[in-house]
XYZ file of C-alpha atoms in Angstrom:
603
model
C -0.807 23.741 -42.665
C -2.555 25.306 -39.381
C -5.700 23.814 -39.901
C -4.067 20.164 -40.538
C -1.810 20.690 -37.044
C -5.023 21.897 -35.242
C -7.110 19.608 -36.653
C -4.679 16.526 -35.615
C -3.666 18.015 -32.189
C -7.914 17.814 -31.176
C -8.469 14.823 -32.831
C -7.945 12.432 -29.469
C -10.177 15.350 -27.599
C -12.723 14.638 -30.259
C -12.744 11.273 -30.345
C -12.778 10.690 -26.680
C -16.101 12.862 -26.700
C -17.932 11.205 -29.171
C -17.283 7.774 -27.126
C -18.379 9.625 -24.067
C -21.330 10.747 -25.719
C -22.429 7.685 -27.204
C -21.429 5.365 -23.577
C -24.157 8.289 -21.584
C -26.688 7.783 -24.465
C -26.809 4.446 -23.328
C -26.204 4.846 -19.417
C -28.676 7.362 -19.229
C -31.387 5.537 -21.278
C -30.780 2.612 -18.805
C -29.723 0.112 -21.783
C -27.093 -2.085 -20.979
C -26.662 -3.595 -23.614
C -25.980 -0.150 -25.764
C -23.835 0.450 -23.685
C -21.804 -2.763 -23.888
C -21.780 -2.026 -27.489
C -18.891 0.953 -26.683
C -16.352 -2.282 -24.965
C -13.876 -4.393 -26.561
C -14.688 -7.972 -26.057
C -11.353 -8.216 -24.159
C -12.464 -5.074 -21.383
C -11.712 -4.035 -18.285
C -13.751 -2.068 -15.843
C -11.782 -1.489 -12.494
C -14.532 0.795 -9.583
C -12.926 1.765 -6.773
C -16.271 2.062 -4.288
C -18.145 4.494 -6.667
C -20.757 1.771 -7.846
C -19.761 -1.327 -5.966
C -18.647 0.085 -2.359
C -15.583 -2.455 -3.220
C -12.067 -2.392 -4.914
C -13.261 -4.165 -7.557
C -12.628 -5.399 -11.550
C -15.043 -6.507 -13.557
C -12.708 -8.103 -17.046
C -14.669 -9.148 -20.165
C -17.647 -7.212 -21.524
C -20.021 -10.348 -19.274
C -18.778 -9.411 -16.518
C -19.062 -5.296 -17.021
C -22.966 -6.416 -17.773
C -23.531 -8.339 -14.819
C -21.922 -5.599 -12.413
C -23.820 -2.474 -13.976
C -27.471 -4.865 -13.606
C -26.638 -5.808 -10.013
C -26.121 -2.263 -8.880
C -28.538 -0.304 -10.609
C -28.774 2.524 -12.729
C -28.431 4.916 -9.704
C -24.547 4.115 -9.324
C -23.764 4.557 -13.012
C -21.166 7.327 -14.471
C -23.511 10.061 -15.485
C -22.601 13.772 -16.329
C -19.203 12.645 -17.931
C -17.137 15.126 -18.670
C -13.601 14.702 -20.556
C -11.034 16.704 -19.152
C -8.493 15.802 -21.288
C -7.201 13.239 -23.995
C -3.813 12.074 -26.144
C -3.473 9.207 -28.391
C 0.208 7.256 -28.800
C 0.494 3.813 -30.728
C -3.173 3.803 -31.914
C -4.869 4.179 -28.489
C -6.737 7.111 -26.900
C -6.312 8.067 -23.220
C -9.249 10.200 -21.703
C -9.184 11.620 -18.560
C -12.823 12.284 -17.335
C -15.279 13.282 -14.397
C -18.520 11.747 -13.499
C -21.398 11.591 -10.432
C -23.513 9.359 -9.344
C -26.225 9.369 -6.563
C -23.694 8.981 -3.927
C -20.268 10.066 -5.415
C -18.400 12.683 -7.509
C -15.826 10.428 -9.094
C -12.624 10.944 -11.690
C -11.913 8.092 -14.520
C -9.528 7.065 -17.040
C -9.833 5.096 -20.226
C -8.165 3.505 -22.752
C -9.833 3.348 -26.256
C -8.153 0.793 -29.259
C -10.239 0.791 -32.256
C -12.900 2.907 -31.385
C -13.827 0.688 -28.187
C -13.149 0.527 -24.817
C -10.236 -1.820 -23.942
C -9.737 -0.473 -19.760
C -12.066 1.982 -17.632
C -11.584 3.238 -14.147
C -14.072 5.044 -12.308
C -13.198 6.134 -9.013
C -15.308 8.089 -6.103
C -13.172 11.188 -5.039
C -15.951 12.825 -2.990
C -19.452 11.812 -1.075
C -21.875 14.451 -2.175
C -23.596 14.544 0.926
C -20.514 14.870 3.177
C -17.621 16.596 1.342
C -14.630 17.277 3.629
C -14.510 20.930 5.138
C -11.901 22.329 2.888
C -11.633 25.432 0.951
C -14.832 27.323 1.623
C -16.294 24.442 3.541
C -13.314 25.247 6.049
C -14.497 25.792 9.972
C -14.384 29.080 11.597
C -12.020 28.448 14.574
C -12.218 30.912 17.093
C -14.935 31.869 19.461
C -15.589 35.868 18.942
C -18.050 37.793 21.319
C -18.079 38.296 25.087
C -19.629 34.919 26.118
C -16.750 32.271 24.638
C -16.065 29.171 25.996
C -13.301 29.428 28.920
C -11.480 26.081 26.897
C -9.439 26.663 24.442
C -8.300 24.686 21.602
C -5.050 22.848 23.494
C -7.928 22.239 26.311
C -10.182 20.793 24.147
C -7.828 18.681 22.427
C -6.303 17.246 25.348
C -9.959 16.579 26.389
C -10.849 15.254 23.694
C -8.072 12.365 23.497
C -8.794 11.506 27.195
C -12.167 10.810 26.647
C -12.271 7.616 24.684
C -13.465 4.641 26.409
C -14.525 6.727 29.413
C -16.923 9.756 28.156
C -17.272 8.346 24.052
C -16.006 5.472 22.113
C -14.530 5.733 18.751
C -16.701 4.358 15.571
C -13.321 3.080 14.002
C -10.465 1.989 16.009
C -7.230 1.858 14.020
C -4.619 -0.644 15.417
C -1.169 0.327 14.285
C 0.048 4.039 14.239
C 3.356 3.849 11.539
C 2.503 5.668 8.574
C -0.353 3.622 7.404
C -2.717 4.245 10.411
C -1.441 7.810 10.866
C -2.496 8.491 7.250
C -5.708 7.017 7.165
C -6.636 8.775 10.370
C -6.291 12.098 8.748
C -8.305 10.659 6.162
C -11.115 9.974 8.480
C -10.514 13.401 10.995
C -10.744 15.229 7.697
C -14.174 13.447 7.025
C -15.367 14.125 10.596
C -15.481 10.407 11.455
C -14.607 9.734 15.402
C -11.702 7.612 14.907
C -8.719 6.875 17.402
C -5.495 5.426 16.154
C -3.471 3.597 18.607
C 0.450 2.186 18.949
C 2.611 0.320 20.953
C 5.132 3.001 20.529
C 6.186 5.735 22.861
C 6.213 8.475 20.411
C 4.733 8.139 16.282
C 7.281 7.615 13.917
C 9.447 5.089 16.282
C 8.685 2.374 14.248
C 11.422 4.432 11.991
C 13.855 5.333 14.479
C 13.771 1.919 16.236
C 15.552 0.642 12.662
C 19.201 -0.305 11.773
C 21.503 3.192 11.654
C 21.811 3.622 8.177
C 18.693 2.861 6.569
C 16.470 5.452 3.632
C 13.527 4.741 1.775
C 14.437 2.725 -1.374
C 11.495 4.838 -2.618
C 11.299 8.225 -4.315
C 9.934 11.335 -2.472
C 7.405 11.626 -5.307
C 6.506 8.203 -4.471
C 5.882 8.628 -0.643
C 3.853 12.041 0.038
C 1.382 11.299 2.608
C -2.300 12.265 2.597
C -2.935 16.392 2.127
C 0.380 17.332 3.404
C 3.450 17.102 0.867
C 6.923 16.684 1.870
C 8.392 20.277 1.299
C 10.103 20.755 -2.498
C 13.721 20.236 -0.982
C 12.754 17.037 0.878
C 15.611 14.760 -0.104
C 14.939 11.969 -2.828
C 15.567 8.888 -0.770
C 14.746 9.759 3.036
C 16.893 8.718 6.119
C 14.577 7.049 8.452
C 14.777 9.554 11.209
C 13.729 12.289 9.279
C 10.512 10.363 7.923
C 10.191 9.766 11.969
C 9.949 12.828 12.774
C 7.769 13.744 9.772
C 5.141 11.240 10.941
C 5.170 12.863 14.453
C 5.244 16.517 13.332
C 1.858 15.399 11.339
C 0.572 13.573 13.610
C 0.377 16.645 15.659
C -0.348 19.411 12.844
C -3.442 17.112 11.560
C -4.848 16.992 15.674
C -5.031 13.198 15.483
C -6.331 11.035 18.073
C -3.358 9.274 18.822
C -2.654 7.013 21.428
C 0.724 6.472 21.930
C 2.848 3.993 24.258
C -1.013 1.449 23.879
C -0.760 -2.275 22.835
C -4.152 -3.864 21.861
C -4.059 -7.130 23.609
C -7.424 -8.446 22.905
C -10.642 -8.161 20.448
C -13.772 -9.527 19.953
C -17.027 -8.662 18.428
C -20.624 -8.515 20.018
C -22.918 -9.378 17.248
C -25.620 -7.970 19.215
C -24.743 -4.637 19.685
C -22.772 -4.805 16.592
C -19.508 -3.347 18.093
C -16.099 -4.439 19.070
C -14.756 -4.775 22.531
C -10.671 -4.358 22.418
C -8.692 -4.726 25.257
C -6.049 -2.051 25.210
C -3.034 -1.703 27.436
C -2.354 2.020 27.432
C 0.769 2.692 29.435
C 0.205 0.297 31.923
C -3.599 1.171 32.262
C -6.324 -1.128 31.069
C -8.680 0.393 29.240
C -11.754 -1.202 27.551
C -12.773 0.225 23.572
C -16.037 -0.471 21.791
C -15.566 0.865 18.363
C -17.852 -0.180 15.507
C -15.135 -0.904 13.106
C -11.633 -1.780 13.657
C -9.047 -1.596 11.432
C -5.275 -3.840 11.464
C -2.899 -1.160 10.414
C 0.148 -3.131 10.451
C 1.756 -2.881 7.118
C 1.247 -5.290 4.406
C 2.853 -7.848 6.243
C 1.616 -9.993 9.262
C 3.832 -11.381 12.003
C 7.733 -12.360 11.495
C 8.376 -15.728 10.226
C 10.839 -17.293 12.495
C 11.742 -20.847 11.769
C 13.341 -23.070 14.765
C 16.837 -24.152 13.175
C 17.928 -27.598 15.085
C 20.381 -26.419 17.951
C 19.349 -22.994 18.150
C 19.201 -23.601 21.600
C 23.014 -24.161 22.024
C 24.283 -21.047 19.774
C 26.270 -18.827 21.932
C 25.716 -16.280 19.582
C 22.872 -13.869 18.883
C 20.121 -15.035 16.737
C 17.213 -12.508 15.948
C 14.761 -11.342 13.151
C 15.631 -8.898 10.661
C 12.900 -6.618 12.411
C 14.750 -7.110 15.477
C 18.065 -6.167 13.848
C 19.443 -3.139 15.848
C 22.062 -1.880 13.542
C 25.611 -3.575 12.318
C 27.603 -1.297 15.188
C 27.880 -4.284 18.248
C 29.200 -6.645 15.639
C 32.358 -4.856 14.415
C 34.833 -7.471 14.288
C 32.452 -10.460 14.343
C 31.123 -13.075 12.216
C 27.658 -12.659 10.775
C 25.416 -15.175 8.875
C 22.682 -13.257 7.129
C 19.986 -15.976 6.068
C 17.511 -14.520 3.322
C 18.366 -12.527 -0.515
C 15.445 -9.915 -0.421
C 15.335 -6.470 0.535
C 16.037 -6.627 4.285
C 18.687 -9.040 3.689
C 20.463 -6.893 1.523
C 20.768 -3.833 3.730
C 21.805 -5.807 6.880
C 24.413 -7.459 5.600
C 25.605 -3.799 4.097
C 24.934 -2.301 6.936
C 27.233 -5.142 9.214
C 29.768 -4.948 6.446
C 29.647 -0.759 7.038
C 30.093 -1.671 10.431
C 33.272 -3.324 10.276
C 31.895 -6.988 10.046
C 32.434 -10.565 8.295
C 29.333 -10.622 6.838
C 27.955 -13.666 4.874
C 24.666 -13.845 2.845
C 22.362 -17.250 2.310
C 20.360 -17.025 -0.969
C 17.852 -20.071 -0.551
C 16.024 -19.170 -3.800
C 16.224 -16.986 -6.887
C 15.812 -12.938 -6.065
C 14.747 -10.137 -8.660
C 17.351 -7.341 -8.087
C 16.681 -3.667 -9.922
C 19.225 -0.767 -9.524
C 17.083 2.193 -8.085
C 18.262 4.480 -10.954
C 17.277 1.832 -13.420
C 14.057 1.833 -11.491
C 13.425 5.689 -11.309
C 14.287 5.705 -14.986
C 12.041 3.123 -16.531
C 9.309 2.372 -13.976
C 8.878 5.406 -11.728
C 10.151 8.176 -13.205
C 7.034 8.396 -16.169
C 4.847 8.955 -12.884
C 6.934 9.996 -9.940
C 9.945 11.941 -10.572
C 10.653 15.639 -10.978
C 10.183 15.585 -14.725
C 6.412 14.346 -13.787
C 5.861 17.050 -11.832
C 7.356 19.370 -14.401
C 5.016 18.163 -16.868
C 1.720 18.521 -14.622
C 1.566 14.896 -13.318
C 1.683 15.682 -9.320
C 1.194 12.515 -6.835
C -2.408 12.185 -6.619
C -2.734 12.206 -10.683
C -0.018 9.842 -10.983
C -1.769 7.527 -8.202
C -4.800 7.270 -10.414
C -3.165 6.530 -13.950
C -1.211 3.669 -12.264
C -4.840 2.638 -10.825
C -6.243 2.787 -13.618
C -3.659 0.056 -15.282
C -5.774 -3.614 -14.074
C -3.894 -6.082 -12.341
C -4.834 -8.391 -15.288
C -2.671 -6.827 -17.735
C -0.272 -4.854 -15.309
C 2.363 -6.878 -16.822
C 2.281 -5.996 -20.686
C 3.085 -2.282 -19.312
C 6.065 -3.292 -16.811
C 7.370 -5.843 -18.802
C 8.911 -3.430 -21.592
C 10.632 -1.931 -18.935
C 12.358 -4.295 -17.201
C 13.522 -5.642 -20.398
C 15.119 -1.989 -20.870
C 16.774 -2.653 -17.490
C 18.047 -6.041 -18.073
C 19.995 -4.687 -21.528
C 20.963 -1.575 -20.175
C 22.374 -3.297 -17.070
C 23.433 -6.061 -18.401
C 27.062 -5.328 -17.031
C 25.761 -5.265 -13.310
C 23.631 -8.826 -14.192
C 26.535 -10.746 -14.942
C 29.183 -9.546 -12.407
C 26.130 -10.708 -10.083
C 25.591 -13.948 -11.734
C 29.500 -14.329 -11.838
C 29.465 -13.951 -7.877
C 26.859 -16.797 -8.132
C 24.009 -14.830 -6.977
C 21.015 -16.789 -8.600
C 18.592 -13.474 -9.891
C 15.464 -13.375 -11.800
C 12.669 -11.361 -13.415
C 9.913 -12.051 -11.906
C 7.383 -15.059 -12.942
C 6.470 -13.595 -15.797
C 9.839 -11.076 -16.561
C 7.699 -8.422 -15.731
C 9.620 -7.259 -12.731
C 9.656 -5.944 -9.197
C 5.865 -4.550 -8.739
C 4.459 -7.563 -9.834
C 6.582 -9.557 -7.376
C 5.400 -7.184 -4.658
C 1.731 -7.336 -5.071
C 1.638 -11.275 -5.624
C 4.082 -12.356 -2.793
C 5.267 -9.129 -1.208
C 8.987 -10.601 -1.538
C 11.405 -11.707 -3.617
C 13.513 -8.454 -4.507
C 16.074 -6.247 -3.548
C 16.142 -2.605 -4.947
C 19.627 -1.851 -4.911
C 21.729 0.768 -3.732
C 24.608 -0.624 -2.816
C 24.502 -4.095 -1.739
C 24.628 -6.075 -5.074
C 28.334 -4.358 -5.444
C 29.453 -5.861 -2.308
C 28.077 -9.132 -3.206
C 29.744 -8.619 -6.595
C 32.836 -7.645 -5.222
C 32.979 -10.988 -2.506
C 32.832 -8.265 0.185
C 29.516 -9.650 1.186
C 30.201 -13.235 0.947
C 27.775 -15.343 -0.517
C 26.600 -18.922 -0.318
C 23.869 -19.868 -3.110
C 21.807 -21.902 -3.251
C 22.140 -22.695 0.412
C 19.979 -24.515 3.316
C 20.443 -24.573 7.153
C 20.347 -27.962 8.690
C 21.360 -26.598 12.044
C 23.586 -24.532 14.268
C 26.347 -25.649 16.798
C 28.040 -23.152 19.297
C 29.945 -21.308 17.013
C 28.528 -22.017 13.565
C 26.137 -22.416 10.834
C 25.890 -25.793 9.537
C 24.273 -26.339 5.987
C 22.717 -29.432 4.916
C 26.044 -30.103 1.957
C 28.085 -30.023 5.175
C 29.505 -26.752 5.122
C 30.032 -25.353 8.114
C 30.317 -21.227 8.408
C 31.653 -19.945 11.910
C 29.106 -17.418 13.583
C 28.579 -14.710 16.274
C 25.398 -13.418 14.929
C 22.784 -15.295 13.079
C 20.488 -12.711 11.137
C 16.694 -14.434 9.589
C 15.778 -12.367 6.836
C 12.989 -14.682 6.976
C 10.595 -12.529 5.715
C 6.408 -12.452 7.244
C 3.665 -14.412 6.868
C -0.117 -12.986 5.833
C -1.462 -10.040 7.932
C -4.689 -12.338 9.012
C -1.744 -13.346 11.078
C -2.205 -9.949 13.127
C -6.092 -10.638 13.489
C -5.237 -14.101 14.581
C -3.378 -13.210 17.695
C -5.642 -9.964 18.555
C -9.290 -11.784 18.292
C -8.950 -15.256 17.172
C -7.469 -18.321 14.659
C -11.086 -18.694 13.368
C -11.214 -14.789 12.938
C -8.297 -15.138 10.865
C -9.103 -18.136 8.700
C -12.373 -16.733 7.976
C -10.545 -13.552 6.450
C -8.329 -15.933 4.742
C -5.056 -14.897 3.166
C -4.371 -11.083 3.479
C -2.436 -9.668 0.118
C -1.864 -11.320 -3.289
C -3.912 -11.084 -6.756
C -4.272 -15.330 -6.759
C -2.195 -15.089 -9.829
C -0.785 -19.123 -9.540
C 2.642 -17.856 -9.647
C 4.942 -19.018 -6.720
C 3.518 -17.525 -3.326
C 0.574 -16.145 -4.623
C -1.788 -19.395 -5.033
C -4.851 -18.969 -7.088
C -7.614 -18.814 -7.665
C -7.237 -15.093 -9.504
C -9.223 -12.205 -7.599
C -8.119 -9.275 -10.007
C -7.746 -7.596 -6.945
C -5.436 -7.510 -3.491
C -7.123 -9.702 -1.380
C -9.069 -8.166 1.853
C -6.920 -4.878 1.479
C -8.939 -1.845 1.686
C -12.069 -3.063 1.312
C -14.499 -5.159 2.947
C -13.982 -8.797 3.976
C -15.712 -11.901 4.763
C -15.673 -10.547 8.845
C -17.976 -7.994 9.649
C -16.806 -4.633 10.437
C -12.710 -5.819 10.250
C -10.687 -4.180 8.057
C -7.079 -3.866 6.262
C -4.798 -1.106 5.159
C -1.361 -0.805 4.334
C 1.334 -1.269 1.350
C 4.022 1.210 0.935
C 3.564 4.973 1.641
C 1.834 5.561 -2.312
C -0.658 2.504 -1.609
C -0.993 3.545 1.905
C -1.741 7.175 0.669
C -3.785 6.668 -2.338
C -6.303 3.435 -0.982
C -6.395 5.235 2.711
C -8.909 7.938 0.757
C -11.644 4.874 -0.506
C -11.387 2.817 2.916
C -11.923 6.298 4.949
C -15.229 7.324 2.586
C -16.294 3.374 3.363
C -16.263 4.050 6.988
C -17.749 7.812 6.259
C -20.457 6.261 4.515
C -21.246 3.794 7.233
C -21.182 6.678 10.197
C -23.535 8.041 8.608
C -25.966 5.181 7.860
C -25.781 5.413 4.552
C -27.080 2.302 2.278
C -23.744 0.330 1.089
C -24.623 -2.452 -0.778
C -21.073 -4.662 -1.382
C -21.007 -5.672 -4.747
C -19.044 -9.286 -5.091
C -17.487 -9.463 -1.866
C -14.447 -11.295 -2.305
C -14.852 -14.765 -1.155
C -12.090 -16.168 1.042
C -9.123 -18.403 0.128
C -6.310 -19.558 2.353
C -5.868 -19.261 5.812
C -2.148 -17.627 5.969
């Protein structure tokens, strides 16, 4: 009876080696075509920079060949080692590490059948230039009788002062929220001379500037930011002050160079010298920057979309963005026409009802609603939750499983679950429907994540706002169109006309090449092409497929420009492959970009 229980508990360990074994037979005898062999015709190998310097998938065992020829033996997975392995539903997981000439790297794969179905290698570390941590950690004080009269405040405060005077930074980050702030302790921790800059007085104001009551619709074990968890009583959903002052607290404790209260205004790049020129405005004082790379920082989203509705001009009213929403308390007692269904929709018109106001929501088009429970329970907890953590899956090891899942096939692993949601919650569904509210599942039923990384809209995770709508609290007109406002009112285009003091457009944004457009140039812009998106030919994500987010992260069809952002986990987990890119260049290393993504779209 033992030897039968230990025999089938090490039975995934033991098969995972002997495909390991058999995959470096190959590898290291340089035979491609061995190591094909070990793949499933129907395989996926996803490399995040270890052999390609890219974010990249190669899917189908042609496509594995053609990317291990182009980029030599050098970059292959050598010196695997499993770390770990389980088998559910007739399919091995392995955990493994691996080097390379240039990286150490982790991986994951999935085995059906004896063969490799997906594979993930990713770089964790450059060999030659492994942060100073642990061991590697400086010294920090000066002893002896002949120290240095500065101390570390002085040199700090120096240090900041200096750029574009006495040094120029070799990246320039443009955007300080939480995306820039944690990629630049990505690259301070890899000793690259970067300088992160905002329009902001203070980091974290891009939080505090928000409507009054909102939190994170995301889970703390979601949203940890680079090297620095939030503390083990951090509350689940955080107010958006106290992630504020969380970004400026780190900002300070990871001695970033941070320039505050600074609006780029201008770019452009000297092929020649091979270095930017950006035209900063730094609390009323011009200042010029020549970094080598420069980075948009701006979220994933690019610049509001703000349509002209026919007689805006004559509405006595307010009319403003949803990012220009400054909470629901001026508006007690008023009328408020909320035009949009997603996310930002949804709390604003809670938020004016909490206030005391008429509130009344537009739904132009069908929106994917999840409760957050449902979601934590089905989608995020397996991952990110407390029970994760419990059972050894911390942040960083959840961020690589998910990675590990390609975009191609994403869905078959969320689609189970939102079917779970939709019977379990079938109650909530229909009392929504009932209300009129037009809802959906996605293109494919396979729910909210897919939605975000095609179109980065379309959803609402709820917590709270759906009951109001349910309840005719929020008021809701569906499907509805604007044909135009008068003094007083919206008009829609069946006639209906809705009295008005505030007119909210929950419009949503366009592509983030829309940032690079009005920093450096249109052309600039179009020659990045669309920012975000797989190319999946579902609505708002227009093929042709990439298997990848477009131009996030990774290199683009402009020189030396670059993209980063997505939610606190993408911002976290990506920031540590774009910072080693820019490492790797500092240092004048060889990075050969294996299929640069071409560009498609201009917006």
């Amino acid at each position: 009876m033992t030897d039968t229980a230990t025999q089938t508990d090490t039975q995934p360990l033991d098969d995972a080696r002997a495909w390991t074994e058999q995959l470096q037979t190959a590898l290291d005898a340089g035979d491609v075509d061995a190591a094909l062999e070990q793949f499933a015709d129907d395989c996926f190998w996803r490399d995040l920079i270890s052999m390609t310097w890219n974010l990249h998938t190669a899917e189908g065992k042609d496509a594995v060949g053609a990317m291990l020829r182009e980029v030599g033996q050098g970059a292959w997975p050598r010196s695997i080692e499993v770390t770990g392995a389980d088998e559910a539903d007739g399919e091995t997981t392995l955990d493994f590490t691996f080097e390379n000439d240039t990286f150490n790297g982790k991986g994951i794969a999935r085995l059906r059948d004896g063969r490799c179905w997906t594979f993930l290698t990713s770089a964790q570390e450059l060999k030659d230039h492994p942060e100073p941590k642990g061991r590697r950690r400086i010294f920090g004080a000066e002893h002896g009788v002949n120290v240095s009269k500065d101390n570390w405040l002085d040199r700090r405060k120096a240090r900041v002062a200096s750029f574009g005077k006495d040094e120029q930074p070799y990246v320039l980050v443009v955007g300080g929220g939480q995306g820039g702030i944690g990629l630049g302790a990505r690259l301070k921790r890899l000793g690259v001379n970067a300088l992160v800059v905002d329009r902001y007085p203070r980091p974290g104001d891009q939080w505090r500037s928000r409507y009054h009551s909102l939190c994170l619709h995301d889970p703390v074990w979601y949203d940890h930011l680079p090297y620095l968890p939030f503390p083990d009583d951090w509350p689940v959903f955080s107010p958006k002050d106290k992630i504020a002052d969380w970004l400026e607290s780190y900002v300070k404790i990871m001695e970033l160079d941070y320039w505050s209260s600074t609006e780029a205004k201008s770019a452009q790049f000297d092929e020649e010298s091979g270095t930017w020129e950006v035209r900063v405005d730094r609390d009323g004082e011009e200042i010029v920057l020549r970094p080598t790379h420069l980075v948009m920082a701006t979220g994933m989203s690019g610049l509001p979309n703000q349509p002209e509705i026919p007689g805006q001009e004559r509405f006595k009213g307010d009319v403003h963005h949803s990012s220009k929403h400054p909470g629901g308390g001026p508006y007690r007692g008023k009328k408020a026409v909320v035009i949009g269904s997603n996310n930002s929709a949804h709390d604003i018109c809670a938020d004016l009802w909490e206030n005391g106001a008429d509130v009344t929501m537009l739904q132009r088009s069908t929106t994917h609603i999840v409760r957050s429970d449902s979601l934590m329970e089905h989608v995020l907890g397996p991952l990110y939750s407390e029970d994760a953590v419990e059972s050894g899956v911390d942040h960083e090891t959840a961020d690589l499983i998910f990675a590990s899942i390609p975009y191609q096939v994403l869905n078959e692993f969320q689609k189970p679950a939102f079917d779970a949601i939709r019977e379990q919650d079938k109650e909530f569904y229909d009392r929504l429907e009932k209300a009129g509210f037009m809802l959906d599942f996605g293109a494919d039923d396979s729910g909210l994540f897919l939605k975000y990384l095609r179109r980065g809209s379309g959803y609402y995770i709820d917590i709270g706002a759906s009951d109001l709508i349910a309840s005719g609290d929020i008021k809701l007109v569906a499907p509805a169109e604007v044909k135009e406002l008068t003094q007083d009112a919206v008009v829609l285009t069946d006639g209906t006309e809705l009295p008005a003091d505030l007119v909210v457009l929950a419009t949503g944004y366009g592509s983030m090449n829309g940032w690079a457009a009005q920093l450096i140039d249109q052309d600039t812009a179009d020659r990045v092409g669309k920012v975000w998106g797989l190319g999946s030919d579902t609505p708002k994500d227009p093929g042709p497929w990439e298997g990848e987010l477009r131009n996030m992260w990774k290199p683009t069809q402009v020189s030396n420009l670059w993209f980063h952002g997505g939610n606190l986990h993408q911002s976290r987990h990506y920031s540590k492959y774009l910072a080693m890119q820019l490492k790797a260049r500092q240092e004048g290393m060889d990075t050969p970009v294996y299929a640069l993504a071409e560009s498609h779209h201009t917006g």
